Each structure stands twice: as C-alpha cells, then as structure tokens.
Amino acid sequence: MRDLKFKNIAFALLFLSGSFYANSQIRVSEVLQESTIVETESNKLYFVDFWATWCGPCVYAKKLLTVLQKQYPKDFHVISLSEENPTKVERFINKNTTLLTIAIDDYGSTFKKYGVRSLPQGILFNAKGEKLWQGHPSDLKPQLLNQFLRENRTRKPLSKFLKVINRKEFSKKDYVPKKNIEVILSKISSEDFNVSYSNGYLKLNGKVKDILSYLSKVNRNQIQVSSELNKHYDVYIKKTEIENEDMDLQVLNELKLQVTEGITNGDVITLKINNPSFWNSTQINWGDVESKYLVSDSDIQADNVSIKDMAYQLSKALDLPVIVSSSNDKHLYSIHDWQIHYKYFEFMQSNLEEYGIKVKKEATDYPQYIITKKAP
C-alpha cells in the first residue's frame, strides 16, 4: 500500500438510541467498590459508564460523571463498568482515586449485549432495567436527567439492579504475541471493531476493511474488499512499531493481501492548510494514556495528535471521506491539541478556520483502494 499508504488522508461510534430493552439485567462478575457519593440504597435511574483503564477520554469523562453524581446523590447512581481483568482495574483505581461505583463485566457480555464498540460510552436505565438513553457520557446533561427523573418514579437498590455472576475464576489470560506483528483469524464473525492495549501491544479486533481503515487513516468506504476476504481478525502490533509509516502495508502482507489504487467520485470534505494557527500541545492534557480522543455527538477533542489523525476521526464522525492538502507536509504530521465541532457544517467551518484550515464539502474525485488476494 505504499501506493495505497492511504496518504491522501481521507473511533464506529454509537450515539443516541431511542429503542428500549425492557427488564434488562446488568451482568457483572464483581463490584470492586461502591460509590461514596450516593446517599440512598434505592435509586430511580442508573447510568452504566462503559470504560477502560487505557482510555484517556474515559478517565476525563469520569470526572464529569463524578460532578453529575454529586448533583444527584439521592435518585441517580453511576456504575463504571470495565471488561478488563479486575486486578488491572483495581491497580488503576488505587492510583487514580474515584468516588464512583466500579464494577467488572462478565466476560464482556454486557458490552456485547448493548453493542458497545467505542469508548467512552454510556447507557441510562430506569429501575426496571429499561434503557432510556445511550450516548457519550459528556452528553448526559442535568436537564436530560431531570426529565427522566420526572418520568420514572420506581426505585430499586443496586443489589437488585446488578446481577452478579459468581465464578471461581473470572480473569481472562491475555494473549501475549511473540512477534512485532501477529494476525490471527478470529473465531467470532461480527461487524464490531475494537481497539485496545495490553502487554505492550495495540490490539485491533474487527474485519479487514475496518483494520486497514484504522491503520491507513482513511474512511472505511474508500476501501473495497470482497465479503470473502473481509474476514474478522485479531491484529497485534507492538507499541514501538505503531508509528511506522508502512504499518498498513505490513499488516496487509501478513494477511496475504494486496492493494490497487483507483479513483472514484462522490461527496467529500476537503481541508486545505495554508498558514495554520494550530493550537500547541499544552491546551489539553489527559496524561500518559493510549487513547487520545474524546468524541461526542457534536464535537471531537484530542490531546497531542496530528491533523492527519484528526481528519480520520472527523471522517468517521461525518461518515464521509476527508481529504487534506497542505502547502507543507510537516503540517500533516506535527502534534497539536484540538477541539472541533462537526455537528453543524457552518459551525465546523468557522471552527476550523480559526486553526487556519479552509473547509469545503464538494463532489469530486478521491482515492479508492481495492483489496485483493496476493498471488501465490
């Protein structure tokens, strides 16, 4: 993919959902700690905060949820749920104190049940277990909570809302790769795409199209691959190798696939950089964490990322290819902090112009990448 390298730059996020799942039961393996803020045993509303220790934006969102929990100590209960090894989570919260309830998922069954594929993510339930709202934790505002509190009067204690699955051994042994890059055909076939970090490796779990989209930083719809080849894999990449410019090509080679670049036509977002006035890298600081993005249904915040990486996140949020051009290549790879509003085009346009980026939505030719099987 050096031809591919997807150099033209073109987290799937779940936002609000109006569907309801009656009598849902939240399954956990154990509760590591209960909230020191909640004042009542029985509550009207429960918010399940799906998170991970490696997710920097999750930790930031947890601070917002703590403030919200303090505002509603009697009717509302936040449960932070991780599907990671409980020992790992316990070590993390010992070093990063939180006042919220912390629980461990039962082998990811609750994550899977509600289709949680990107983090941070949260679901608001009433005491009956009915799903009222799903979205980014930072989008859960007091006015929304007030509305649901008026509409839901039934109360239930935490011990009845959570279903604890007792097992002698809950911890899953993480697979430890032996090479810098390893590709393993997954036993599970689904549309999910997951990014995680463990044992010094980046782990990508998903189909070929999504894996190559992530590594090459282009919109997934620019990648054409047959259903026969678009299989579900686990890809492990050593952290020290992640920034290699040809990492997408190396993974493609491991998959025994090849790429041909073509041209197609359609709607795209173009970003043109001339004399940028980017933020420096001190505007946002989430600490030394792997995940650098906080994505809501209206804006994207990022800590220490390039415009190339930001364009990929914007492309995912808008579900359109995003093509970046610059008078100087160094502008594409220099590291900055960002806050970009994308929900309303005019607002996004004005926002990006403050960084010295001209934005245009137009129908034009843009790269397409055709993935085929490598000849034996």
Coordinates of C-alpha atoms in Angstrom, one line a residue:
M1 CA 0.0 0.0 0.0
R2 CA 2.9 2.4 -0.5
D3 CA 0.8 3.3 -3.5
L4 CA -2.0 2.8 -1.1
K5 CA -0.4 4.1 2.0
F6 CA -3.7 5.9 2.0
K7 CA -1.6 9.0 2.2
N8 CA -4.3 11.3 1.0
I9 CA -5.9 11.2 4.4
A10 CA -9.3 10.9 4.0
F11 CA -13.2 5.8 17.0
A12 CA -17.9 3.0 14.8
L13 CA -19.5 5.5 17.3
L14 CA -22.8 4.9 18.8
F15 CA -24.9 8.0 19.6
L16 CA -28.4 8.4 20.9
S17 CA -30.7 5.4 20.6
G18 CA -34.4 5.6 21.0
S19 CA -35.0 1.9 21.4
F20 CA -35.9 0.2 24.7
Y21 CA -34.8 -3.1 26.2
A22 CA -37.4 -4.0 28.8
N23 CA -36.4 -5.7 32.0
S24 CA -32.7 -5.7 31.1
Q25 CA -30.3 -7.1 33.7
I26 CA -26.8 -5.7 34.0
R27 CA -24.4 -8.7 34.5
V28 CA -21.2 -8.2 36.4
S29 CA -18.6 -10.5 37.9
E30 CA -18.0 -8.4 40.9
V31 CA -18.3 -4.9 42.3
L32 CA -14.8 -3.6 43.2
Q33 CA -16.1 -0.5 45.1
E34 CA -19.4 1.2 45.8
S35 CA -19.9 5.0 45.4
T36 CA -19.1 7.2 48.4
I37 CA -21.3 9.9 46.9
V38 CA -24.7 8.1 46.5
E39 CA -26.9 8.7 49.6
T40 CA -29.7 6.2 49.0
E41 CA -29.8 2.4 48.7
S42 CA -32.6 2.5 46.1
N43 CA -32.5 4.8 43.1
K44 CA -34.7 5.8 40.2
L45 CA -32.0 5.9 37.5
Y46 CA -28.8 4.0 36.9
F47 CA -26.1 5.1 34.4
V48 CA -23.7 2.5 33.2
D49 CA -20.4 4.1 32.2
F50 CA -18.5 1.7 29.9
W51 CA -14.8 2.5 30.2
A52 CA -11.3 1.1 30.2
T53 CA -8.1 1.9 32.0
W54 CA -6.3 2.5 28.7
C55 CA -8.9 5.0 27.5
G56 CA -7.8 8.6 28.4
P57 CA -11.1 10.2 27.4
C58 CA -12.9 7.7 29.6
V59 CA -10.9 9.0 32.6
Y60 CA -11.8 12.6 31.6
A61 CA -15.5 11.7 31.2
K62 CA -15.4 10.0 34.6
K63 CA -14.6 13.4 36.2
L64 CA -17.7 14.9 34.5
L65 CA -19.8 12.0 35.8
T66 CA -18.5 12.5 39.3
V67 CA -19.7 16.1 39.2
L68 CA -23.1 14.9 37.9
Q69 CA -23.2 12.2 40.6
K70 CA -22.7 14.9 43.3
Q71 CA -25.6 16.9 41.9
Y72 CA -27.9 13.9 42.1
P73 CA -26.9 11.8 45.2
K74 CA -30.4 10.5 46.1
D75 CA -32.1 9.4 42.8
F76 CA -29.3 8.6 40.4
H77 CA -26.4 6.1 40.5
V78 CA -23.4 5.9 38.2
I79 CA -21.8 2.5 37.7
S80 CA -18.4 2.5 35.9
L81 CA -18.1 -0.9 34.1
S82 CA -14.9 -2.3 32.6
E83 CA -14.4 -5.6 30.9
E84 CA -10.8 -5.7 31.8
N85 CA -9.0 -8.0 34.3
P86 CA -10.2 -7.0 37.8
T87 CA -6.7 -6.9 39.2
K88 CA -5.7 -4.5 36.5
V89 CA -8.7 -2.2 37.2
E90 CA -8.1 -2.4 40.9
R91 CA -4.5 -1.3 40.5
F92 CA -5.6 1.6 38.3
I93 CA -8.2 2.9 40.7
N94 CA -5.8 2.6 43.6
K95 CA -3.5 5.0 41.8
N96 CA -6.4 7.1 40.3
T97 CA -8.9 7.5 43.0
T98 CA -12.6 7.7 42.0
L99 CA -15.7 8.1 44.2
L100 CA -17.9 6.2 41.7
T101 CA -19.1 2.6 41.8
I102 CA -16.7 0.4 39.9
A103 CA -17.7 -3.0 38.6
I104 CA -16.3 -5.7 36.3
D105 CA -18.2 -7.0 33.3
D106 CA -18.9 -10.7 33.0
Y107 CA -16.5 -11.6 30.1
G108 CA -17.7 -8.6 28.2
S109 CA -21.3 -9.9 28.0
T110 CA -22.9 -6.6 28.9
F111 CA -20.6 -4.7 26.4
K112 CA -21.7 -7.1 23.7
K113 CA -25.4 -7.1 24.7
Y114 CA -25.6 -3.3 24.1
G115 CA -23.3 -3.1 21.2
V116 CA -20.7 -1.0 22.9
R117 CA -17.9 -0.8 20.3
S118 CA -16.2 2.5 21.1
L119 CA -15.3 4.3 24.4
P120 CA -16.3 6.3 26.2
Q121 CA -19.9 5.2 26.1
G122 CA -22.8 5.2 28.5
I123 CA -26.4 3.9 28.9
L124 CA -29.1 5.3 31.2
F125 CA -31.6 2.8 32.7
N126 CA -34.6 3.2 34.9
A127 CA -35.0 1.0 38.0
K128 CA -36.9 -1.6 35.9
G129 CA -33.9 -2.1 33.7
E130 CA -35.4 -0.3 30.7
K131 CA -32.9 1.5 28.5
L132 CA -33.8 5.2 28.4
W133 CA -30.8 6.8 26.6
Q134 CA -27.4 5.8 25.1
G135 CA -24.5 8.0 24.1
H136 CA -21.4 9.8 25.1
P137 CA -21.2 10.4 28.9
S138 CA -20.4 14.1 28.4
D139 CA -23.7 14.5 26.6
L140 CA -25.7 13.4 29.7
K141 CA -26.8 16.8 30.9
P142 CA -28.8 17.7 34.1
Q143 CA -31.8 18.9 32.1
L144 CA -32.0 15.4 30.5
L145 CA -31.7 13.7 33.8
N146 CA -34.4 16.0 35.3
Q147 CA -36.8 14.9 32.5
F148 CA -36.2 11.2 33.1
L149 CA -36.4 11.6 36.9
R150 CA -39.9 13.1 36.5
E151 CA -41.0 10.3 34.2
N152 CA -39.6 7.4 36.3
R153 CA -40.7 7.0 39.9
T154 CA -39.9 3.4 40.7
R155 CA -36.8 2.7 42.8
K156 CA -34.6 -0.3 43.1
P157 CA -31.4 -1.0 45.1
L158 CA -28.1 -1.5 43.4
S159 CA -28.0 -5.1 44.6
K160 CA -31.2 -5.8 42.6
F161 CA -30.2 -3.8 39.6
L162 CA -27.0 -5.6 39.1
K163 CA -26.9 -9.4 38.6
V164 CA -23.6 -10.7 40.0
I165 CA -22.3 -13.8 38.2
N166 CA -20.2 -15.8 40.7
R167 CA -17.3 -17.7 39.1
K168 CA -14.3 -19.2 40.7
E169 CA -12.1 -17.6 38.1
F170 CA -13.1 -14.5 36.2
S171 CA -9.8 -13.3 34.9
K172 CA -9.1 -14.0 31.2
K173 CA -5.5 -14.6 30.4
D174 CA -4.5 -12.1 27.7
Y175 CA -2.8 -13.5 24.7
V176 CA 0.9 -12.4 24.6
P177 CA 2.2 -12.2 21.0
K178 CA 5.8 -13.3 20.2
K179 CA 6.4 -11.1 17.2
N180 CA 6.1 -7.4 16.5
I181 CA 3.1 -8.0 14.3
E182 CA 0.7 -11.0 14.6
V183 CA -2.5 -11.7 12.7
I184 CA -4.9 -14.3 14.0
L185 CA -8.2 -15.3 12.3
S186 CA -11.0 -14.7 14.8
K187 CA -13.4 -17.3 15.8
I188 CA -16.1 -14.7 16.0
S189 CA -17.6 -13.0 13.0
S190 CA -19.3 -9.7 13.6
E191 CA -19.5 -6.1 12.5
D192 CA -17.7 -4.9 15.6
F193 CA -14.4 -3.1 15.5
N194 CA -12.5 -2.8 18.8
V195 CA -9.2 -1.1 19.7
S196 CA -7.4 -1.9 22.9
Y197 CA -4.0 -2.1 24.5
S198 CA -2.4 -4.9 26.5
N199 CA 1.0 -6.3 27.4
G200 CA 2.8 -3.6 25.3
Y201 CA 0.7 -4.2 22.2
L202 CA -2.1 -2.5 20.3
K203 CA -4.9 -5.0 19.6
L204 CA -7.3 -4.4 16.7
N205 CA -10.3 -6.7 16.5
G206 CA -12.5 -6.5 13.5
K207 CA -12.9 -7.0 9.8
V208 CA -10.2 -6.3 7.2
K209 CA -11.9 -3.1 6.0
D210 CA -12.0 -1.6 9.4
I211 CA -8.5 -2.7 10.3
L212 CA -7.0 -1.1 7.2
S213 CA -9.1 2.0 7.6
Y214 CA -7.8 2.5 11.1
L215 CA -4.1 1.9 10.2
S216 CA -4.2 3.9 7.0
K217 CA -6.4 6.8 8.4
V218 CA -8.9 6.8 5.5
N219 CA -12.6 6.4 5.5
R220 CA -13.7 2.8 5.5
N221 CA -15.9 3.3 2.5
Q222 CA -12.8 4.1 0.4
I223 CA -11.6 0.5 0.9
Q224 CA -13.2 -2.0 -1.4
V225 CA -12.8 -5.7 -0.3
S226 CA -15.0 -8.7 -1.2
S227 CA -17.0 -10.4 1.5
E228 CA -14.9 -13.5 1.0
L229 CA -11.7 -11.6 2.0
N230 CA -13.3 -9.3 4.5
K231 CA -12.9 -11.7 7.4
H232 CA -12.7 -11.0 11.2
Y233 CA -9.2 -10.9 12.6
D234 CA -7.2 -10.1 15.8
V235 CA -4.2 -8.0 14.9
Y236 CA -1.5 -7.4 17.5
I237 CA 1.1 -4.6 16.9
K238 CA 3.9 -3.8 19.3
K239 CA 3.5 -0.3 20.6
T240 CA 7.0 0.7 19.5
E241 CA 6.1 -0.2 15.9
I242 CA 2.7 1.5 15.7
E243 CA 4.0 4.8 14.2
N244 CA 5.8 3.1 11.3
E245 CA 4.6 4.7 8.1
D246 CA 4.2 1.4 6.3
M247 CA 2.3 -0.4 9.1
D248 CA -0.8 -0.8 7.0
L249 CA 1.4 -2.4 4.3
Q250 CA 3.0 -4.8 6.8
V251 CA -0.4 -5.9 8.1
L252 CA -1.7 -6.3 4.6
N253 CA 1.3 -8.5 3.8
E254 CA 0.6 -10.6 6.9
L255 CA -3.0 -11.0 5.7
K256 CA -1.6 -12.2 2.3
L257 CA -3.5 -9.4 0.5
Q258 CA -2.5 -6.7 -1.9
V259 CA -3.9 -3.3 -2.9
T260 CA -4.6 -1.4 -6.1
E261 CA -5.3 2.3 -6.0
G262 CA -8.2 3.7 -8.1
I263 CA -10.3 6.8 -8.4
T264 CA -14.0 7.3 -7.6
N265 CA -16.2 10.3 -7.4
G266 CA -18.6 11.5 -4.7
D267 CA -19.1 13.8 -1.7
V268 CA -16.1 14.5 0.4
I269 CA -14.9 17.1 3.0
T270 CA -11.7 18.9 1.9
L271 CA -9.4 20.5 4.4
K272 CA -6.9 23.0 2.9
I273 CA -4.0 24.2 5.0
N274 CA -2.0 27.3 4.0
N275 CA -0.9 29.4 7.0
P276 CA -2.0 27.4 10.0
S277 CA -2.5 28.7 13.5
F278 CA -2.8 25.4 15.2
W279 CA -3.1 25.0 19.0
N280 CA 0.1 23.9 20.7
S281 CA 0.2 20.6 22.7
T282 CA -0.5 22.2 26.1
Q283 CA -4.2 23.1 25.7
I284 CA -5.4 19.7 26.7
N285 CA -3.6 17.2 29.0
W286 CA -5.1 13.8 29.7
G287 CA -1.8 12.4 30.9
D288 CA 0.2 9.4 29.6
V289 CA -2.6 7.3 28.1
E290 CA -3.0 5.5 24.8
S291 CA -6.4 6.8 23.7
K292 CA -6.1 10.5 22.8
Y293 CA -9.7 11.3 21.7
L294 CA -12.9 12.4 23.4
V295 CA -15.7 12.1 20.8
S296 CA -19.3 13.2 21.4
D297 CA -22.2 13.6 19.0
S298 CA -21.2 17.2 18.4
D299 CA -17.5 17.7 18.8
I300 CA -14.1 16.0 18.9
Q301 CA -11.4 16.8 21.4
A302 CA -7.9 15.4 21.1
D303 CA -4.7 15.5 23.1
N304 CA -1.4 15.5 21.1
V305 CA -2.4 14.3 17.7
S306 CA -1.7 15.3 14.1
I307 CA -4.2 16.8 11.6
K308 CA -3.8 13.5 9.7
D309 CA -5.2 11.6 12.7
M310 CA -7.8 14.2 13.4
A311 CA -9.0 14.0 9.8
Y312 CA -9.6 10.3 10.2
Q313 CA -11.7 10.8 13.4
L314 CA -13.6 13.5 11.6
S315 CA -14.2 11.2 8.7
K316 CA -15.6 8.6 11.0
A317 CA -17.9 11.1 12.7
L318 CA -19.2 12.5 9.5
D319 CA -19.2 9.2 7.6
L320 CA -17.5 10.9 4.7
P321 CA -14.0 10.8 3.2
V322 CA -11.9 13.7 4.5
I323 CA -9.1 14.8 2.1
V324 CA -6.3 17.0 3.5
S325 CA -4.0 19.1 1.4
S326 CA -1.2 21.3 2.7
S327 CA 1.5 23.6 1.3
N328 CA 3.9 21.9 3.7
D329 CA 3.9 18.2 4.6
K330 CA 5.2 18.9 8.1
H331 CA 1.7 20.4 8.9
L332 CA 0.2 16.9 8.4
Y333 CA 2.3 15.2 11.0
S334 CA 3.1 17.8 13.7
I335 CA 1.4 17.2 17.0
H336 CA -1.3 19.5 18.4
D337 CA -4.4 19.6 20.7
W338 CA -7.8 20.0 19.1
Q339 CA -11.4 20.9 19.7
I340 CA -13.5 20.6 16.6
H341 CA -17.3 21.0 16.4
Y342 CA -18.7 18.9 13.5
K343 CA -22.4 18.6 14.0
Y344 CA -23.3 21.8 12.1
F345 CA -21.3 22.4 8.9
E346 CA -21.2 26.2 9.2
F347 CA -20.0 25.9 12.8
M348 CA -17.3 23.4 11.9
Q349 CA -16.2 25.7 9.0
S350 CA -15.8 28.7 11.4
N351 CA -14.2 26.5 14.0
L352 CA -11.5 25.1 11.6
E353 CA -10.8 28.5 10.0
E354 CA -9.6 29.6 13.5
Y355 CA -6.9 26.9 13.0
G356 CA -6.1 28.2 9.5
I357 CA -7.9 25.4 7.8
K358 CA -10.3 26.1 4.9
V359 CA -13.2 23.6 4.8
K360 CA -15.4 22.7 1.8
K361 CA -17.9 20.0 1.1
E362 CA -18.0 19.0 -2.6
A363 CA -18.4 16.2 -5.1
T364 CA -15.1 15.4 -6.5
D365 CA -12.7 12.6 -7.4
Y366 CA -10.9 10.9 -4.5
P367 CA -8.8 7.7 -4.0
Q368 CA -10.3 4.3 -3.7
Y369 CA -8.4 1.2 -2.6
I370 CA -9.2 -2.2 -3.9
I371 CA -8.0 -5.1 -1.8
T372 CA -7.4 -8.5 -3.5
K373 CA -5.7 -11.7 -2.7
K374 CA -1.9 -11.8 -3.2
A375 CA -0.8 -14.1 -6.0
P376 CA 0.9 -17.3 -4.7

